[in-house]
Coordinates of N, CA and C in Angstrom, one line a residue:
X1 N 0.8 -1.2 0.0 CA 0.0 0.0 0.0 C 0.9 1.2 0.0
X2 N 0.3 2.2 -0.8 CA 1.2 3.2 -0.6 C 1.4 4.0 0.3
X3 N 2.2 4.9 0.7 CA 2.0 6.0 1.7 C 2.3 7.5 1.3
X4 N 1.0 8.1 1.3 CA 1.3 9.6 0.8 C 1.3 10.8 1.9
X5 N 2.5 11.6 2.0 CA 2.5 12.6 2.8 C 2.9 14.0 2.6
X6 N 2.3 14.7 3.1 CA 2.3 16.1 2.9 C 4.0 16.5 3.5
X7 N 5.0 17.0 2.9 CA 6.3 17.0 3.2 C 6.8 18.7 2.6
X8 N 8.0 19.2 3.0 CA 8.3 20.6 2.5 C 9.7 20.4 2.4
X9 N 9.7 21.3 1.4 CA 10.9 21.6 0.8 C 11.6 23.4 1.2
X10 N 12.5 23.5 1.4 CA 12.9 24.9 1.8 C 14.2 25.1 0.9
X11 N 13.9 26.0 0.1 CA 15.0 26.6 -1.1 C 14.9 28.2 -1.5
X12 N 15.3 28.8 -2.6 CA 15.2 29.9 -2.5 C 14.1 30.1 -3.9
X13 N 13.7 31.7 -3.8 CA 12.1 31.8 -5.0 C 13.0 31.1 -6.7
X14 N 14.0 31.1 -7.0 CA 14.8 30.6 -8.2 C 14.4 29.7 -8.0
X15 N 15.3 29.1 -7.3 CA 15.0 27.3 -7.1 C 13.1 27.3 -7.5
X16 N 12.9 27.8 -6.6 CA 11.3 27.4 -6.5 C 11.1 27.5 -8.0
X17 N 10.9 28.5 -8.7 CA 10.4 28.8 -10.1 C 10.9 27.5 -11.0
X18 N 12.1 27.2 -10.6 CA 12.6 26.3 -11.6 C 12.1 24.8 -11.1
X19 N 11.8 24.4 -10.3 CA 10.8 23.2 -9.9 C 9.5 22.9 -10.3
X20 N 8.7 24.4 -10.5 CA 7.2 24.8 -10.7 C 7.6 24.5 -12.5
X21 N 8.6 24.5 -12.8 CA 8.4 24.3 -14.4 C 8.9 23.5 -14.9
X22 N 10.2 22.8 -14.3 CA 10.6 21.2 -14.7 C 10.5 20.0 -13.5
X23 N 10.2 20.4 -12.4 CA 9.9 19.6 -11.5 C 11.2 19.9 -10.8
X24 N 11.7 18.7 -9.6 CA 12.5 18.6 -8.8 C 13.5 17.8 -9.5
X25 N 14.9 18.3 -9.2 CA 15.7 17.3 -9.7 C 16.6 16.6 -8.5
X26 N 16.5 15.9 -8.6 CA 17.1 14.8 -7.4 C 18.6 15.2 -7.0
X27 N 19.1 15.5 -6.1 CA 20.8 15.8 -5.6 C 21.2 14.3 -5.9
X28 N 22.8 14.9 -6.1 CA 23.5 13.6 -6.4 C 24.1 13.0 -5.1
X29 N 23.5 14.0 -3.7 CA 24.5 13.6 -2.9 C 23.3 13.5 -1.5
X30 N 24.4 13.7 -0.4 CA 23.3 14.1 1.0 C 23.4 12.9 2.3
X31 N 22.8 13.3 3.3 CA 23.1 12.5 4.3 C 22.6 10.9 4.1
X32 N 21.2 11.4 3.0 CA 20.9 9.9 2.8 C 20.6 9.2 1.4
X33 N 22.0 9.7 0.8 CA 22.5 9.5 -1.2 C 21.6 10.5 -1.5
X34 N 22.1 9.9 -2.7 CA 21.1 10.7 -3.7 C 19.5 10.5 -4.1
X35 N 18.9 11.6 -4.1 CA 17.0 11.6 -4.1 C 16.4 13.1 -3.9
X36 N 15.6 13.7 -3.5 CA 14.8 14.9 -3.8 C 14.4 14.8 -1.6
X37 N 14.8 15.9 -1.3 CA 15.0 16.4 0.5 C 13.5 16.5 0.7
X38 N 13.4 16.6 1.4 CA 12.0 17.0 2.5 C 12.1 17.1 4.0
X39 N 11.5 18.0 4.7 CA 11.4 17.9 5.9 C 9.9 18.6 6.7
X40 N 10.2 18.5 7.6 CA 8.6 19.2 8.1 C 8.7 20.5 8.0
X41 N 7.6 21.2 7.9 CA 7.1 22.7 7.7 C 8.7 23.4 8.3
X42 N 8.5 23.0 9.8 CA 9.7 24.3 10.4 C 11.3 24.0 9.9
X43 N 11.2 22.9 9.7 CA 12.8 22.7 9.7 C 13.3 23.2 7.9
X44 N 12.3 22.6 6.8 CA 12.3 23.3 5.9 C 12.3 25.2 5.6
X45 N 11.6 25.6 6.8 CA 11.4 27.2 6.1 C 12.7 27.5 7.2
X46 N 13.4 26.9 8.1 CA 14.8 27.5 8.9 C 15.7 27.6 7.7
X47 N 15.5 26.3 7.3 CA 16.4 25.6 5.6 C 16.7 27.2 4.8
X48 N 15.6 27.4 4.0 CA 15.4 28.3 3.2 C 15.9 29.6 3.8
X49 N 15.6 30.0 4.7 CA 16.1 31.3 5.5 C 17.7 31.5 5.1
X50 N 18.4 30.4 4.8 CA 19.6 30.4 4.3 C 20.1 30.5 2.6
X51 N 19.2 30.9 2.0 CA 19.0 30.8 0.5 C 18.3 32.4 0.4
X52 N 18.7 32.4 -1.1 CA 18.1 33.6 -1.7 C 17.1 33.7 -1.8
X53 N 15.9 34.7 -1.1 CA 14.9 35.3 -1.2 C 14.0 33.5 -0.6
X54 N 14.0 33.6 0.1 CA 13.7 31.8 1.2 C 12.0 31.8 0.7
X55 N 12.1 30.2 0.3 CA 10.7 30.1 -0.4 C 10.4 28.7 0.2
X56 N 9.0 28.7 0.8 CA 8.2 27.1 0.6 C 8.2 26.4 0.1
X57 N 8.5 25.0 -0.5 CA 7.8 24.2 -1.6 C 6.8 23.7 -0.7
X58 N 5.3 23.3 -1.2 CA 5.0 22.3 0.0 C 4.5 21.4 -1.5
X59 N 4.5 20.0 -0.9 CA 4.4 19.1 -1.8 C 3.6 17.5 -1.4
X60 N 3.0 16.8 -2.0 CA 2.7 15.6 -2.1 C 3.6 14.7 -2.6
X61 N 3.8 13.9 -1.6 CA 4.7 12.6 -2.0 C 4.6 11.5 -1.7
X62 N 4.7 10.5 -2.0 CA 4.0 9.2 -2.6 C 5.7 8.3 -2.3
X63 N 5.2 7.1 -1.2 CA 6.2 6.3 -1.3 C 5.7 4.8 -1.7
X64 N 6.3 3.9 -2.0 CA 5.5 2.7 -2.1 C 6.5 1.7 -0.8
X65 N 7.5 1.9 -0.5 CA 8.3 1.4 0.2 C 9.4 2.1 1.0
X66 N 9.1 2.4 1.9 CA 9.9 3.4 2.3 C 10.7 2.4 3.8
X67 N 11.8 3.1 3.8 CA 13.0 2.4 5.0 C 13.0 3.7 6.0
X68 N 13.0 3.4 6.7 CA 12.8 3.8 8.6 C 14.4 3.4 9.0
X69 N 14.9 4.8 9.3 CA 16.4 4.8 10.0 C 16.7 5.8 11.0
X70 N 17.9 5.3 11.9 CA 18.4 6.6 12.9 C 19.5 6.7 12.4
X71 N 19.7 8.0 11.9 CA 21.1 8.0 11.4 C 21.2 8.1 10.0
X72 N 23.0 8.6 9.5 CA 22.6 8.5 7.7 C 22.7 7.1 7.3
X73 N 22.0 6.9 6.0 CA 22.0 5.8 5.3 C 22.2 6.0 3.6
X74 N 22.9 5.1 3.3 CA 23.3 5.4 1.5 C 22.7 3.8 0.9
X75 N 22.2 3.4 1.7 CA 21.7 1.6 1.2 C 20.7 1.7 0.7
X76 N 19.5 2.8 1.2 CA 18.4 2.3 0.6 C 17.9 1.9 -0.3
X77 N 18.3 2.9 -1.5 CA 17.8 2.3 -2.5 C 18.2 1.3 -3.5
X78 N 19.6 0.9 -3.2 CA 20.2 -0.3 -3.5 C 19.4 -1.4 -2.6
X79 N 18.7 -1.0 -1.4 CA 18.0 -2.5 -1.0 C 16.7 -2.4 -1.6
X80 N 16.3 -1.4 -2.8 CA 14.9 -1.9 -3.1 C 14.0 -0.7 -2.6
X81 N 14.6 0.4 -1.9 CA 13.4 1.0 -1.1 C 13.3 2.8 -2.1
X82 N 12.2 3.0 -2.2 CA 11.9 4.3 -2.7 C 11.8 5.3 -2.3
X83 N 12.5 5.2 -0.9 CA 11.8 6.8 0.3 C 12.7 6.4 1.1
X84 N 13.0 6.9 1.8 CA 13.6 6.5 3.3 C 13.6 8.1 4.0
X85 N 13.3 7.5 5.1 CA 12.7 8.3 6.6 C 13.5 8.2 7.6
X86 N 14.4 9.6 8.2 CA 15.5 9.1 9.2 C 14.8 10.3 10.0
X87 N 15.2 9.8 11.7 CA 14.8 10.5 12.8 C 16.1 12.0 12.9
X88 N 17.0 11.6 12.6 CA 18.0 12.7 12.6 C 19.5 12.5 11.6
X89 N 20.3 12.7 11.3 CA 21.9 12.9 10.2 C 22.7 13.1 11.0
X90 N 24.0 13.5 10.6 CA 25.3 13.9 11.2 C 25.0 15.2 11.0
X91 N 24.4 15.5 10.1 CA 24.1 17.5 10.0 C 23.2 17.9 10.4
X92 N 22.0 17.3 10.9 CA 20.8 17.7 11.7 C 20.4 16.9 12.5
X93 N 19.8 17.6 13.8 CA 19.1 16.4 14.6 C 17.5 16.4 14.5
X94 N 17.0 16.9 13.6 CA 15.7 16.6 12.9 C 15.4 16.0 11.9
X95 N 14.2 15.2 12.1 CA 13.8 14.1 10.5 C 13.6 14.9 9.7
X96 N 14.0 14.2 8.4 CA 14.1 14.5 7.0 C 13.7 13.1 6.3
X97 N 13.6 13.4 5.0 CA 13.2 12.3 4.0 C 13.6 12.6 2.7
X98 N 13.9 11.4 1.8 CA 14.6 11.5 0.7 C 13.9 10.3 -0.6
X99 N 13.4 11.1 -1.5 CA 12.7 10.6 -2.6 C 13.4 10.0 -3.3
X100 N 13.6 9.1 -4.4 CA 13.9 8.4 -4.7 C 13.8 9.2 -6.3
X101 N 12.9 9.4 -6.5 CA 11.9 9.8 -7.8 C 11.2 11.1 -8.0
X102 N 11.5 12.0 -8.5 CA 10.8 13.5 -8.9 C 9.4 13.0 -9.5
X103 N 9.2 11.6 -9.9 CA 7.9 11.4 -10.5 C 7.2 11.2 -9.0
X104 N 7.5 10.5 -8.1 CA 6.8 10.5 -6.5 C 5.9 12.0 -6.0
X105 N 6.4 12.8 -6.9 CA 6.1 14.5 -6.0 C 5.2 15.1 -6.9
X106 N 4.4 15.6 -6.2 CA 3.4 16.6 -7.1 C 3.8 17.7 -6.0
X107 N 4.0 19.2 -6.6 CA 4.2 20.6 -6.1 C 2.8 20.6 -5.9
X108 N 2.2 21.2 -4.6 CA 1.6 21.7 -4.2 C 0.6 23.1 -4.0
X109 N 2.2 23.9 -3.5 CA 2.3 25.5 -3.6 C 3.5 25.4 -3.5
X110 N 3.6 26.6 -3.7 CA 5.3 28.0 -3.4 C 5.0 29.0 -3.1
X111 N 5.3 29.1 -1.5 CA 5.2 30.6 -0.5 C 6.5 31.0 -0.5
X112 N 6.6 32.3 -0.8 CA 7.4 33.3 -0.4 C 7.5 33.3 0.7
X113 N 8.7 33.6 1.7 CA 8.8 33.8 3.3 C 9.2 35.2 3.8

């Protein structure tokens, strides 16, 4: 069964425009490989506060199999999993989540902050 959740993205209004028109493009890197970031409302718009002109994404996202971890992980999707969900990284001690697929995400909105 799937699992769909309401997730945010925090970048700058560029970034944003350029999502709103080709979608998200997946990082090649990160605490947990490569895939497309999310985090909850607050930790996302602290995110952006660090970027030019700090912008909301808020988004729908779709996992079919998602992996549950403490800590970073680079295995997931070499084990099969399309999402993975960590309680905290080496760079943050707040959950984050990492897409697999820019097709998983439908954009939402884009708020200005």
């Amino acid at each position: 069964m799937d699992l769909n959740m309401t997730l945010y993205h925090g970048t700058s209004w560029q970034n944003a425009q350029g999502i709103q028109r080709n979608g998200f493009k997946p990082s090649s890197c990160g605490c947990l490989g490569a895939g497309v970031y999310f985090a909850n409302r607050d930790k996302a718009v602290r995110y952006a506060k660090y970027r030019g002109e700090p912008t909301l994404v808020t988004a729908d996202v779709t996992a079919r199999v998602m992996k549950r971890v403490c800590g970073n992980d680079y295995s997931w999707q070499r084990d099969g999993y399309d999402a993975c969900h960590t309680t905290r990284t080496s760079a943050s001690c707040e959950p984050e989540w990492c897409v697999k697929n820019a097709s998983q995400i439908v954009v939402r909105s884009v708020q200005r902050l």
